[in-house]
mmCIF file of C-alpha atoms in Angstrom:
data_model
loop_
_atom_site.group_PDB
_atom_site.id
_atom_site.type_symbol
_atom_site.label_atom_id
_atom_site.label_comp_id
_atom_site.label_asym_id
_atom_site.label_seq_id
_atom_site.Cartn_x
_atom_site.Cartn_y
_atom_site.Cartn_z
ATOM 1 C CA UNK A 198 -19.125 -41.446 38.484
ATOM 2 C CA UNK A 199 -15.090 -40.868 38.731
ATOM 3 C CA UNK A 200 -14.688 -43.421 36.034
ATOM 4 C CA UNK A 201 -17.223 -41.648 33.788
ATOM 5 C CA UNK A 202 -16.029 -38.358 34.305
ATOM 6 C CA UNK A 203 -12.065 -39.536 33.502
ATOM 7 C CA UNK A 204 -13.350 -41.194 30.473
ATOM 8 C CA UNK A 205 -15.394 -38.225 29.256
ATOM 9 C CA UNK A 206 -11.980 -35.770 30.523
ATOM 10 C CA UNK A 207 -9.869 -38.083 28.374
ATOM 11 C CA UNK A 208 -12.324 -37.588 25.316
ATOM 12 C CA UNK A 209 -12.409 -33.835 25.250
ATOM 13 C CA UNK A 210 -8.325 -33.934 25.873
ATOM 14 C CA UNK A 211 -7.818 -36.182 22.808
ATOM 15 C CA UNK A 212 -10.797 -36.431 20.344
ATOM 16 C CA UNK A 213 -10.658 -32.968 18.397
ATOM 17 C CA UNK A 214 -7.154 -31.654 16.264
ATOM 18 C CA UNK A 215 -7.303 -28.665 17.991
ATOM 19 C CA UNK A 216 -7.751 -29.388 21.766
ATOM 20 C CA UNK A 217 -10.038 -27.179 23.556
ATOM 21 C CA UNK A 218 -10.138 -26.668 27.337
ATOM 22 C CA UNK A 219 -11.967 -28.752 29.039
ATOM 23 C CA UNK A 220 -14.530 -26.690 30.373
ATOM 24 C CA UNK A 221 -15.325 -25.059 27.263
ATOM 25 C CA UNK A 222 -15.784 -28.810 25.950
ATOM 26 C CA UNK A 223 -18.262 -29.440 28.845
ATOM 27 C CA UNK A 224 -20.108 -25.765 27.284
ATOM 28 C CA UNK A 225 -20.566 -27.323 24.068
ATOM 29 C CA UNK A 226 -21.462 -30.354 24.848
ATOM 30 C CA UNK A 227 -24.260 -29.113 26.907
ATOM 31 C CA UNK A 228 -25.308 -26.801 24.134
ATOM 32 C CA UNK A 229 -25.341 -29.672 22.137
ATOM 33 C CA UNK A 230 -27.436 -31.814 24.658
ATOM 34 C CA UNK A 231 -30.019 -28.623 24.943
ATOM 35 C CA UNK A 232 -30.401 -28.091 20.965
ATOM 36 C CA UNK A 233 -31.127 -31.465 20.680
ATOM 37 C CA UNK A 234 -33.661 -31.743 22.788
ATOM 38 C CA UNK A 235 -35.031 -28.021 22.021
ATOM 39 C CA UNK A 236 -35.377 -29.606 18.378
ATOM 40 C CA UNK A 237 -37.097 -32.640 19.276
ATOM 41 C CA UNK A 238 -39.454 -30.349 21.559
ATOM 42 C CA UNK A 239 -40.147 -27.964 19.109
ATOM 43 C CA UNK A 240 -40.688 -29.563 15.973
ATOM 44 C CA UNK A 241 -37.760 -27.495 14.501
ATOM 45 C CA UNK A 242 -33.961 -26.121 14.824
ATOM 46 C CA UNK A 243 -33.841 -24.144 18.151
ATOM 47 C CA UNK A 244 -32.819 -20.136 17.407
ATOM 48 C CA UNK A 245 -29.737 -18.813 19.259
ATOM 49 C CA UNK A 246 -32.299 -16.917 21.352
ATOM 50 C CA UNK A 247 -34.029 -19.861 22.596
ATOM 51 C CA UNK A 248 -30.942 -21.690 23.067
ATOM 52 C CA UNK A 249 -29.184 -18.693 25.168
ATOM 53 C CA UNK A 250 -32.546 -18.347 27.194
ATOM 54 C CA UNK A 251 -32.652 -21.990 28.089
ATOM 55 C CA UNK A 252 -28.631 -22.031 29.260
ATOM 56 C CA UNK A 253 -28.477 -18.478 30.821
ATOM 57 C CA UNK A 254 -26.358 -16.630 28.531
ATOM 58 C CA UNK A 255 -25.878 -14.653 26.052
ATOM 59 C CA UNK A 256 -26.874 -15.087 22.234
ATOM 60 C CA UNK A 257 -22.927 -14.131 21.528
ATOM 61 C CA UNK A 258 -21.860 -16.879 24.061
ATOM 62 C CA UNK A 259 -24.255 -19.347 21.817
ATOM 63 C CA UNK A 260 -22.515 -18.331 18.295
ATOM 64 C CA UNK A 261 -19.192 -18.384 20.053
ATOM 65 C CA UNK A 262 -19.578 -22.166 21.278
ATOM 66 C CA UNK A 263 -21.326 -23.190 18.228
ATOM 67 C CA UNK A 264 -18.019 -22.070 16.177
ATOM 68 C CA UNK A 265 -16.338 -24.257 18.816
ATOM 69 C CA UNK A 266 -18.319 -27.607 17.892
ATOM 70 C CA UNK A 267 -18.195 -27.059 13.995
ATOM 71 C CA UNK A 268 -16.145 -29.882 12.360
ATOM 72 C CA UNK A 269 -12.412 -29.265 10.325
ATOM 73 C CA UNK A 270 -11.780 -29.591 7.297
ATOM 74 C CA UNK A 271 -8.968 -30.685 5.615
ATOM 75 C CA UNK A 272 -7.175 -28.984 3.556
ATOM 76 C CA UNK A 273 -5.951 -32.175 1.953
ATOM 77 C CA UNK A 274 -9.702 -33.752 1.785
ATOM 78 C CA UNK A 275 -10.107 -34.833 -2.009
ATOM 79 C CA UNK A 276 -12.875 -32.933 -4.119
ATOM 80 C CA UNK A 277 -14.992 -34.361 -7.171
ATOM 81 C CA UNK A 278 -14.951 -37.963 -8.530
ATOM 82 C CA UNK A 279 -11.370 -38.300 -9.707
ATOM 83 C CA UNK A 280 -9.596 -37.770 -6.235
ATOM 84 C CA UNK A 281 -7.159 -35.761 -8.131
ATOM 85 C CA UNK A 282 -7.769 -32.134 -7.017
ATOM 86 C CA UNK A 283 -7.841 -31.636 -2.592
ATOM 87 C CA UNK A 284 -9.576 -28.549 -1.194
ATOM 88 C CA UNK A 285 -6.047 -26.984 -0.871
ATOM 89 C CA UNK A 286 -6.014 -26.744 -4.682
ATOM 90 C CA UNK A 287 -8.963 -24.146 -4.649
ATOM 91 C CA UNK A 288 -7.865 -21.880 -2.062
ATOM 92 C CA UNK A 289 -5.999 -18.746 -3.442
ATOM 93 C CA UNK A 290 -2.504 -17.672 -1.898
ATOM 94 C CA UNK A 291 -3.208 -13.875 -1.188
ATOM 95 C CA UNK A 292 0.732 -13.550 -0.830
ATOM 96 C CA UNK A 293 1.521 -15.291 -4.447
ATOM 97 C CA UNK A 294 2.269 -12.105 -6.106
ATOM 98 C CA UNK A 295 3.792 -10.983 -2.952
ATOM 99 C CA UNK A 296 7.550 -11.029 -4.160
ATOM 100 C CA UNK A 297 6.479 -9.646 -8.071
ATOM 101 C CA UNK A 298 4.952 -6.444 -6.023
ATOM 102 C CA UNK A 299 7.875 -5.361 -3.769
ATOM 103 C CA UNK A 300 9.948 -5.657 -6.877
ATOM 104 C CA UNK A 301 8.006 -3.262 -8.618
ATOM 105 C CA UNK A 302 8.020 -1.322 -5.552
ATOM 106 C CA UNK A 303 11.500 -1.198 -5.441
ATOM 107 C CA UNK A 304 11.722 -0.287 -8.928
ATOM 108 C CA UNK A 305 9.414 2.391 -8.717
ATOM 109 C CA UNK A 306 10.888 4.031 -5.441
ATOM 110 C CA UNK A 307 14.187 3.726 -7.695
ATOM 111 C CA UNK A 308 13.475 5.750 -10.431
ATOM 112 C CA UNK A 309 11.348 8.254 -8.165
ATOM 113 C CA UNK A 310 14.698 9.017 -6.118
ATOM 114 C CA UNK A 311 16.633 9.020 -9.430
ATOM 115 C CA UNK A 312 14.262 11.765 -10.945
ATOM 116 C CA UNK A 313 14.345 13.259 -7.082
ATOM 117 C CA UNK A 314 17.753 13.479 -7.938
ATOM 118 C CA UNK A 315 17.626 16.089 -10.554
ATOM 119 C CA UNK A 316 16.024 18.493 -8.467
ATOM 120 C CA UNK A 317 17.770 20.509 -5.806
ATOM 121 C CA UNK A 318 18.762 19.080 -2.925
ATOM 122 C CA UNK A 319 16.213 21.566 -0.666
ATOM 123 C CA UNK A 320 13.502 20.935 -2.944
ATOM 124 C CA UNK A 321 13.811 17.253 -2.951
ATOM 125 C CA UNK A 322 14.019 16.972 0.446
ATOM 126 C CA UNK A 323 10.891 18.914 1.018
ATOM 127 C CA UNK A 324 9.200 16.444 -1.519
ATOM 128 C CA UNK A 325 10.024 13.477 0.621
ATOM 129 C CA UNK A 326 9.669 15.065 4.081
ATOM 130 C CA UNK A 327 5.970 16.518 2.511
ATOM 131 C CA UNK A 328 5.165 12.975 1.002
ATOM 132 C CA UNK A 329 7.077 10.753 3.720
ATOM 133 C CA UNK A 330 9.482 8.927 1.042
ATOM 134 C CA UNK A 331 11.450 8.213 3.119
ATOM 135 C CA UNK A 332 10.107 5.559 5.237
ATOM 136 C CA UNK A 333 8.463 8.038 7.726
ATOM 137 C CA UNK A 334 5.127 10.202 7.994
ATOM 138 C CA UNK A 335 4.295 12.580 5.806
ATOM 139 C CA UNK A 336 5.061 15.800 7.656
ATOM 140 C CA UNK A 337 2.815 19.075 7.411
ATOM 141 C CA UNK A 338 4.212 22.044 5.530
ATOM 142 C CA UNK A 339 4.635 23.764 9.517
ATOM 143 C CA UNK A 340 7.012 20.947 10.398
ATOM 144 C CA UNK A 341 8.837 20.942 7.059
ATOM 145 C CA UNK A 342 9.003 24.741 7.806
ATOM 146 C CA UNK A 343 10.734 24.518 10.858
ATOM 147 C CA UNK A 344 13.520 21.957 9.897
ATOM 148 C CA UNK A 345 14.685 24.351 7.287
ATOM 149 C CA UNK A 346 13.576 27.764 9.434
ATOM 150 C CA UNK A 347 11.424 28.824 6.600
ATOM 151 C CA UNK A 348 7.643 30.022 6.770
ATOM 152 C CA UNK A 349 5.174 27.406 5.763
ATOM 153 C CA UNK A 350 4.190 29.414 2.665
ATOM 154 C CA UNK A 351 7.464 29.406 1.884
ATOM 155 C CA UNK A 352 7.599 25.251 1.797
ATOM 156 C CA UNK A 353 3.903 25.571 0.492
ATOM 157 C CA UNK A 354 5.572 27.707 -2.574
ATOM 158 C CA UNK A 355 8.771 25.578 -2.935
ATOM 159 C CA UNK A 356 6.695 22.262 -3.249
ATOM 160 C CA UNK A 357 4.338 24.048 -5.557
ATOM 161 C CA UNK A 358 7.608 24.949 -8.018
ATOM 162 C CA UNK A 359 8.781 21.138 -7.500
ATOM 163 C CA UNK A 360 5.865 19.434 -8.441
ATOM 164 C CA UNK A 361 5.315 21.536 -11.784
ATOM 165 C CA UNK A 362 9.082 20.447 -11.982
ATOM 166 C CA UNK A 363 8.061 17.272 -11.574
ATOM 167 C CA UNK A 364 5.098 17.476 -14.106
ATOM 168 C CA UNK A 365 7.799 18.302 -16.967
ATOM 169 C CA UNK A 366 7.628 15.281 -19.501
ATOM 170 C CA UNK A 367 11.240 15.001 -18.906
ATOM 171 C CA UNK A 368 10.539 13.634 -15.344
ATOM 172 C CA UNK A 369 7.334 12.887 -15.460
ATOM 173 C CA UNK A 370 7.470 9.890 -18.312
ATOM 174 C CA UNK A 371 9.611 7.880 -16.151
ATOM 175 C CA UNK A 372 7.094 7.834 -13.270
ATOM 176 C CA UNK A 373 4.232 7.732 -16.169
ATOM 177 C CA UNK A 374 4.112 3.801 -16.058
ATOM 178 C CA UNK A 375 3.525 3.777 -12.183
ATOM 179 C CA UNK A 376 0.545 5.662 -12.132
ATOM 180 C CA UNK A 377 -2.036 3.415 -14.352
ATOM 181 C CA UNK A 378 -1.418 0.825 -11.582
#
């Protein structure tokens, strides 16, 4: 049995790409052994319910250990008749446009601190503190209050000004482009 059992050890350690413990290969392999026979038994596939009945756990446990024993796939396996195009090929790179967007971003946050630049120095500081421009949290008008020991209706009023400030076409058409996106 020692011989069987080093044999069947050496199998789980070196038979899959990604190696799995080896009693979570034993799991499987028993889930495998029950499903079979549950099909042959039954005339049909075995539900997850049956299955997790029939090993004593839970129908989870069953969907976890059946992800286990599914099959890879490369990445590099060819697709169609002309063994030109691999799987790889179809797959879309969600960070391909990656570097084109944090230019924009840094263009935009460019021209928003050059038209925060035309505005006082209080009131575009309350702008960034209110809208957290500048890398933090946006803060609440009470917070903004007490960094420059003013009421909150006081910030409340002084962001009010700066934003019909900002509305003026002379700002505003430089941020115009930015806001279709």
């Amino acid at each position: 049995w020692w011989i069987r059992q080093a044999i069947s050890r050496a199998m789980a350690d070196q038979s899959r790409t990604i190696r799995l413990p080896v009693h979570l290969v034993e799991q499987v392999n028993k889930l495998q052994r029950i499903r079979r026979e549950k099909n042959q038994e039954l005339g049909r596939d075995a539900n997850h319910a049956e299955l997790a009945h029939e090993l004593d756990i839970t129908e989870e446990r069953v969907r976890e250990l059946l992800d286990l024993s599914r099959d890879l796939v490369s990445l590099d396996q060819t697709v169609g008749a002309d063994d030109d195009a691999s799987l790889g090929d179809f797959i879309a790179d969600e960070r391909a446009n990656a570097g084109e967007s944090a230019v924009e971003d840094g263009l935009m946050r460019a021209q928003l601190y050059d038209v925060l630049g035309t505005l006082e120095a209080r009131e575009a500081a309350v702008v960034r503190m209110r809208y957290g421009l500048d890398g933090g949290q946006p803060k609440t008008l009470d917070e903004i209050g007490r960094s420059f020991k003013l009421s909150r209706e006081r910030i409340r009023q002084i962001e009010r000004e700066t934003m019909a400030k900002l509305r003026h076409p002379s700002r505003a058409q430089v941020l115009r482009d930015y806001l279709d996106d």
